């Protein structure tokens, strides 16, 4: 983490900082946490203070993947802290996503108006919307955008073809069965469409995918595995149990540990996979998020009693526990 609270390392600061922040939040860390609280607070402050007046962020990548990724992280941060300043920042970025949604239900780079529905970019928009909903953000049109996103993902589903495994996946910007099938399946699940035929056939198509660190699958294996792991977790049953037996031991085994290289002589661990090509922050955070799948989400086959109950964080300051109150002083 840099002095300004950001992470970079092969990508743009808004996206990489958001990935890292999501790892801490998924672990139950907030600014009130004893060990990692200052790290989390600095990361949140970086995102809020680098947000522009229109809700975007300084230093975004060319296609602005960092926009929905930062919106996702800020929404999660607000859900766990309920700090009004974070709410304002999260709602500004979520508003761009809602207003940038196409008539088809999809999104293109930069949340722009071009007639191009990009499953990869759409996936970050959908994750951000889900996090915003669960956090209780008050954006107008939020629920409608989530429902409409289902149509966008269906548009890129390979309905007219049956793959080798008697199923069909999701394409990149048109119908197809590609490595982005995990992204399509996960987002259909998150949007409440777990039982739709496209979701079920996508899960079936993913049965062919392997997790082999030494011989990775696809052009962007860590990126694909990030989505596939969550999709299979939500799918449950044998599809998850079989994947879980393989992916988790391999990630643990292939983590690179440097003894005494961290602060106060602590060990540090990271993952490196040259095939993905976005640097150590990228590969390490996505691998970390895979391992945190066990307690980041409710599986879609478990129905929460209500959204408020589902939104309650598993860790963080208790509502009536004054000693855990937090205050983030962010200059707008």
Coordinates of C-alpha atoms in Angstrom, one line a residue:
X1 CA 0.0 0.0 0.0
X2 CA 1.3 3.4 -1.0
X3 CA 1.5 6.4 1.3
X4 CA -1.6 7.8 -0.3
X5 CA -3.6 4.7 0.6
X6 CA -3.6 3.1 -2.9
X7 CA -2.2 0.0 -4.5
X8 CA -1.0 0.0 -8.1
X9 CA 1.4 -2.7 -9.3
X10 CA 0.6 -3.4 -12.9
X11 CA -2.8 -1.8 -13.1
X12 CA -4.5 1.5 -12.4
X13 CA -4.8 2.7 -8.8
X14 CA -8.6 2.9 -8.5
X15 CA -9.1 -0.7 -9.7
X16 CA -6.2 -2.2 -7.8
X17 CA -7.0 -0.3 -4.6
X18 CA -10.6 -1.5 -4.8
X19 CA -9.5 -5.1 -5.3
X20 CA -7.3 -4.9 -2.2
X21 CA -10.0 -3.2 -0.2
X22 CA -12.5 -5.9 -1.1
X23 CA -10.1 -8.5 0.3
X24 CA -10.0 -6.8 3.6
X25 CA -13.7 -6.2 3.8
X26 CA -14.4 -9.8 2.8
X27 CA -12.2 -10.8 5.7
X28 CA -14.4 -8.8 8.0
X29 CA -12.0 -5.9 8.4
X30 CA -13.2 -2.3 8.9
X31 CA -11.5 0.9 9.9
X32 CA -12.3 -0.2 13.5
X33 CA -10.2 -3.4 13.2
X34 CA -7.2 -3.6 15.5
X35 CA -4.6 -4.9 13.0
X36 CA -5.8 -3.8 9.6
X37 CA -8.0 -0.8 10.5
X38 CA -5.6 1.8 9.3
X39 CA -5.0 0.0 6.1
X40 CA -8.7 -0.2 5.3
X41 CA -9.3 3.4 6.3
X42 CA -6.5 4.7 4.1
X43 CA -7.8 2.7 1.1
X44 CA -11.3 4.0 1.6
X45 CA -10.0 7.6 1.9
X46 CA -8.0 7.2 -1.3
X47 CA -11.1 6.2 -3.3
X48 CA -13.4 8.9 -1.8
X49 CA -10.8 11.7 -2.2
X50 CA -10.0 10.7 -5.8
X51 CA -13.6 10.6 -6.9
X52 CA -14.4 13.4 -9.3
X53 CA -17.5 15.6 -9.1
X54 CA -19.3 13.5 -11.7
X55 CA -18.8 10.3 -9.6
X56 CA -15.9 8.8 -11.6
X57 CA -12.4 8.6 -10.4
X58 CA -9.0 10.1 -11.1
X59 CA -6.5 7.8 -12.8
X60 CA -9.0 5.3 -14.3
X61 CA -7.8 2.9 -16.9
X62 CA -8.7 3.5 -20.6
X63 CA -11.9 1.4 -20.6
X64 CA -12.7 2.5 -17.0
X65 CA -13.0 -0.9 -15.5
X66 CA -12.0 0.8 -12.3
X67 CA -15.3 2.6 -12.2
X68 CA -17.6 -0.3 -11.4
X69 CA -14.9 -2.1 -9.4
X70 CA -14.5 1.0 -7.2
X71 CA -18.3 1.3 -6.9
X72 CA -18.4 -2.3 -5.8
X73 CA -15.8 -1.7 -3.1
X74 CA -17.3 1.5 -1.8
X75 CA -20.7 -0.1 -1.6
X76 CA -19.3 -3.0 0.4
X77 CA -17.4 -0.5 2.6
X78 CA -20.6 1.5 3.3
X79 CA -22.5 -1.7 4.1
X80 CA -20.0 -2.6 6.8
X81 CA -19.4 0.9 8.2
X82 CA -22.5 3.0 7.5
X83 CA -20.3 6.1 7.3
X84 CA -22.4 8.8 5.4
X85 CA -19.4 10.1 3.5
X86 CA -18.8 6.6 2.0
X87 CA -22.5 6.4 1.2
X88 CA -22.3 9.6 -0.8
X89 CA -19.3 8.4 -2.8
X90 CA -20.8 5.0 -3.4
X91 CA -24.2 6.4 -4.5
X92 CA -22.5 8.8 -7.0
X93 CA -20.6 6.0 -8.7
X94 CA -23.6 3.6 -8.6
X95 CA -25.7 6.3 -10.3
X96 CA -23.4 6.3 -13.3
X97 CA -23.8 2.6 -13.6
X98 CA -27.6 2.8 -13.5
X99 CA -27.8 5.7 -16.0
X100 CA -25.2 4.0 -18.3
X101 CA -27.2 0.8 -18.6
X102 CA -28.3 0.1 -22.2
X103 CA -31.9 -0.6 -23.3
X104 CA -30.7 -4.3 -23.6
X105 CA -29.8 -4.4 -20.0
X106 CA -26.1 -4.5 -20.6
X107 CA -23.1 -2.2 -20.3
X108 CA -20.1 -1.1 -22.4
X109 CA -16.8 0.3 -21.4
X110 CA -16.9 3.5 -19.4
X111 CA -20.7 2.9 -18.9
X112 CA -20.9 4.5 -22.3
X113 CA -23.8 4.6 -24.8
X114 CA -22.2 2.5 -27.5
X115 CA -24.3 -0.5 -28.7
X116 CA -21.9 -3.1 -27.3
X117 CA -22.7 -5.3 -24.4
X118 CA -19.5 -6.5 -22.8
X119 CA -20.0 -9.5 -20.4
X120 CA -16.7 -8.8 -18.6
X121 CA -17.5 -5.2 -18.0
X122 CA -21.2 -6.0 -17.3
X123 CA -20.1 -8.4 -14.6
X124 CA -18.4 -5.6 -12.5
X125 CA -21.4 -3.4 -13.0
X126 CA -23.7 -6.2 -11.8
X127 CA -21.5 -7.0 -8.7
X128 CA -21.6 -3.3 -7.8
X129 CA -25.4 -3.1 -8.1
X130 CA -25.8 -6.2 -5.9
X131 CA -23.4 -4.8 -3.2
X132 CA -25.2 -1.5 -3.4
X133 CA -28.6 -3.2 -2.9
X134 CA -27.4 -5.3 0.0
X135 CA -25.7 -2.2 1.6
X136 CA -29.0 -0.3 1.5
X137 CA -27.9 2.5 -0.9
X138 CA -30.8 4.7 -1.9
X139 CA -30.1 5.1 -5.7
X140 CA -33.2 5.6 -7.7
X141 CA -33.8 2.8 -10.2
X142 CA -31.4 0.4 -8.4
X143 CA -33.7 -2.6 -8.2
X144 CA -35.0 -2.0 -11.7
X145 CA -31.4 -2.0 -13.0
X146 CA -30.6 -5.3 -11.4
X147 CA -33.7 -6.9 -12.9
X148 CA -32.9 -5.4 -16.3
X149 CA -29.3 -6.7 -16.1
X150 CA -30.7 -10.2 -16.4
X151 CA -31.8 -9.4 -19.9
X152 CA -28.3 -8.1 -20.8
X153 CA -26.6 -11.3 -19.7
X154 CA -29.2 -13.5 -21.4
X155 CA -28.5 -11.6 -24.7
X156 CA -24.9 -13.0 -24.6
X157 CA -25.9 -16.5 -23.7
X158 CA -25.3 -19.2 -26.3
X159 CA -28.9 -20.3 -26.4
X160 CA -28.8 -21.6 -29.9
X161 CA -25.9 -24.0 -29.5
X162 CA -25.3 -27.0 -27.3
X163 CA -21.7 -27.5 -26.3
X164 CA -19.7 -30.7 -25.8
X165 CA -21.2 -31.2 -22.3
X166 CA -24.8 -30.7 -23.3
X167 CA -24.9 -27.2 -22.1
X168 CA -24.2 -23.6 -23.2
X169 CA -22.2 -20.7 -21.8
X170 CA -21.9 -17.0 -22.1
X171 CA -20.0 -15.1 -24.7
X172 CA -17.9 -11.9 -24.7
X173 CA -20.0 -9.3 -26.6
X174 CA -22.3 -11.7 -28.4
X175 CA -23.8 -15.2 -27.8
X176 CA -21.1 -17.8 -27.2
X177 CA -19.5 -20.2 -24.8
X178 CA -16.3 -18.7 -23.5
X179 CA -14.2 -18.3 -20.4
X180 CA -16.6 -15.6 -19.3
X181 CA -19.3 -18.2 -18.7
X182 CA -18.4 -18.0 -15.0
X183 CA -19.0 -14.3 -15.0
X184 CA -22.4 -14.7 -16.7
X185 CA -23.5 -17.5 -14.3
X186 CA -22.4 -15.6 -11.2
X187 CA -24.1 -12.4 -12.2
X188 CA -27.4 -14.2 -13.1
X189 CA -27.2 -15.7 -9.6
X190 CA -26.6 -12.4 -7.9
X191 CA -29.4 -10.7 -9.8
X192 CA -31.8 -13.4 -8.5
X193 CA -32.0 -15.5 -11.7
X194 CA -30.2 -18.6 -10.4
X195 CA -33.0 -20.9 -11.6
X196 CA -33.2 -19.5 -15.1
X197 CA -32.2 -22.0 -17.9
X198 CA -29.3 -19.8 -19.0
X199 CA -27.8 -20.0 -15.5
X200 CA -28.3 -23.7 -15.1
X201 CA -26.9 -24.5 -18.6
X202 CA -23.9 -22.3 -17.9
X203 CA -23.2 -24.1 -14.7
X204 CA -23.3 -27.4 -16.6
X205 CA -21.0 -26.0 -19.3
X206 CA -18.5 -25.1 -16.5
X207 CA -18.2 -28.8 -15.6
X208 CA -15.5 -29.1 -18.3
X209 CA -13.3 -26.4 -16.7
X210 CA -10.4 -27.5 -14.6
X211 CA -8.3 -25.8 -11.9
X212 CA -4.7 -26.6 -12.6
X213 CA -2.3 -23.9 -11.5
X214 CA 0.6 -25.4 -13.4
X215 CA -1.4 -25.8 -16.6
X216 CA -4.0 -23.0 -16.4
X217 CA -7.2 -23.0 -18.4
X218 CA -8.0 -20.2 -20.8
X219 CA -6.4 -16.9 -21.7
X220 CA -7.1 -15.2 -18.3
X221 CA -7.1 -18.2 -15.9
X222 CA -7.2 -16.2 -12.6
X223 CA -9.9 -13.9 -13.9
X224 CA -12.0 -16.8 -15.1
X225 CA -11.4 -18.8 -11.9
X226 CA -12.5 -15.8 -9.8
X227 CA -15.9 -16.0 -11.3
X228 CA -16.1 -19.8 -11.7
X229 CA -15.3 -20.3 -8.0
X230 CA -18.1 -18.0 -6.9
X231 CA -20.6 -19.4 -9.4
X232 CA -19.9 -23.0 -8.3
X233 CA -20.1 -22.0 -4.7
X234 CA -23.6 -20.5 -5.3
X235 CA -24.5 -23.5 -7.3
X236 CA -23.7 -25.8 -4.4
X237 CA -24.0 -29.6 -4.4
X238 CA -21.5 -31.7 -6.3
X239 CA -20.5 -28.9 -8.7
X240 CA -19.1 -27.0 -5.7
X241 CA -17.8 -29.9 -3.7
X242 CA -15.8 -31.2 -6.6
X243 CA -14.4 -27.8 -7.4
X244 CA -13.6 -27.1 -3.8
X245 CA -11.6 -30.2 -3.4
X246 CA -9.2 -29.0 -6.1
X247 CA -9.0 -25.2 -6.2
X248 CA -8.5 -24.4 -2.5
X249 CA -5.5 -26.9 -1.9
X250 CA -3.9 -25.7 -5.1
X251 CA -4.1 -22.0 -4.2
X252 CA -2.7 -22.7 -0.8
X253 CA 0.1 -24.8 -2.2
X254 CA 1.1 -22.3 -4.9
X255 CA 1.1 -19.2 -2.7
X256 CA 4.6 -17.7 -2.6
X257 CA 5.6 -16.9 1.0
X258 CA 8.5 -14.5 1.8
X259 CA 9.6 -15.0 5.4
X260 CA 10.0 -11.9 7.4
X261 CA 9.6 -9.6 4.4
X262 CA 6.6 -7.7 5.8
X263 CA 6.0 -5.0 8.4
X264 CA 7.5 -5.9 11.8
X265 CA 9.2 -8.9 10.3
X266 CA 5.9 -10.7 9.4
X267 CA 5.7 -13.2 6.5
X268 CA 4.0 -12.0 3.4
X269 CA 2.2 -14.2 0.8
X270 CA 1.3 -13.5 -2.8
X271 CA 0.3 -15.3 -6.0
X272 CA 1.9 -14.8 -9.4
X273 CA 0.6 -16.1 -12.7
X274 CA 2.3 -14.5 -15.8
X275 CA -0.5 -15.6 -18.1
X276 CA -2.9 -13.0 -16.6
X277 CA -0.4 -10.2 -17.0
X278 CA -1.7 -7.5 -14.7
X279 CA 0.8 -7.7 -11.9
X280 CA 1.0 -9.1 -8.4
X281 CA -1.7 -7.0 -6.8
X282 CA -4.2 -8.2 -9.4
X283 CA -3.3 -11.9 -9.1
X284 CA -3.0 -11.9 -5.3
X285 CA -6.3 -10.1 -4.6
X286 CA -8.3 -12.3 -7.0
X287 CA -6.8 -15.4 -5.5
X288 CA -7.5 -14.1 -2.0
X289 CA -11.1 -13.3 -2.9
X290 CA -11.5 -16.9 -4.2
X291 CA -10.4 -18.3 -0.8
X292 CA -12.8 -15.9 0.9
X293 CA -15.8 -17.2 -1.0
X294 CA -16.7 -19.4 2.0
X295 CA -17.9 -16.4 4.0
X296 CA -18.4 -13.5 1.6
X297 CA -21.8 -14.4 0.3
X298 CA -25.0 -16.2 1.1
X299 CA -25.4 -19.1 -1.4
X300 CA -28.3 -18.3 -3.8
X301 CA -30.0 -21.5 -2.7
X302 CA -30.4 -20.0 0.8
X303 CA -33.1 -17.4 0.8
X304 CA -32.5 -14.6 3.4
X305 CA -35.6 -13.7 5.5
X306 CA -35.3 -10.1 4.2
X307 CA -32.7 -7.9 2.6
X308 CA -31.9 -6.2 5.9
X309 CA -30.9 -9.5 7.5
X310 CA -28.8 -10.4 4.4
X311 CA -27.0 -7.1 4.5
X312 CA -25.9 -7.4 8.1
X313 CA -22.1 -7.9 8.1
X314 CA -20.7 -11.0 9.7
X315 CA -18.0 -8.9 11.3
X316 CA -17.6 -5.2 12.1
X317 CA -18.7 -2.8 14.7
X318 CA -21.9 -3.7 16.5
X319 CA -24.6 -1.1 16.2
X320 CA -25.0 -0.4 19.9
X321 CA -21.3 -1.0 20.8
X322 CA -19.9 2.5 21.4
X323 CA -16.4 1.3 21.9
X324 CA -16.4 0.1 18.3
X325 CA -17.7 3.4 16.8
X326 CA -15.6 4.7 14.0
X327 CA -15.2 8.1 12.3
X328 CA -13.5 8.6 9.0
X329 CA -12.4 12.2 8.4
X330 CA -12.4 12.6 4.6
X331 CA -11.9 15.9 2.9
X332 CA -14.3 16.3 0.0

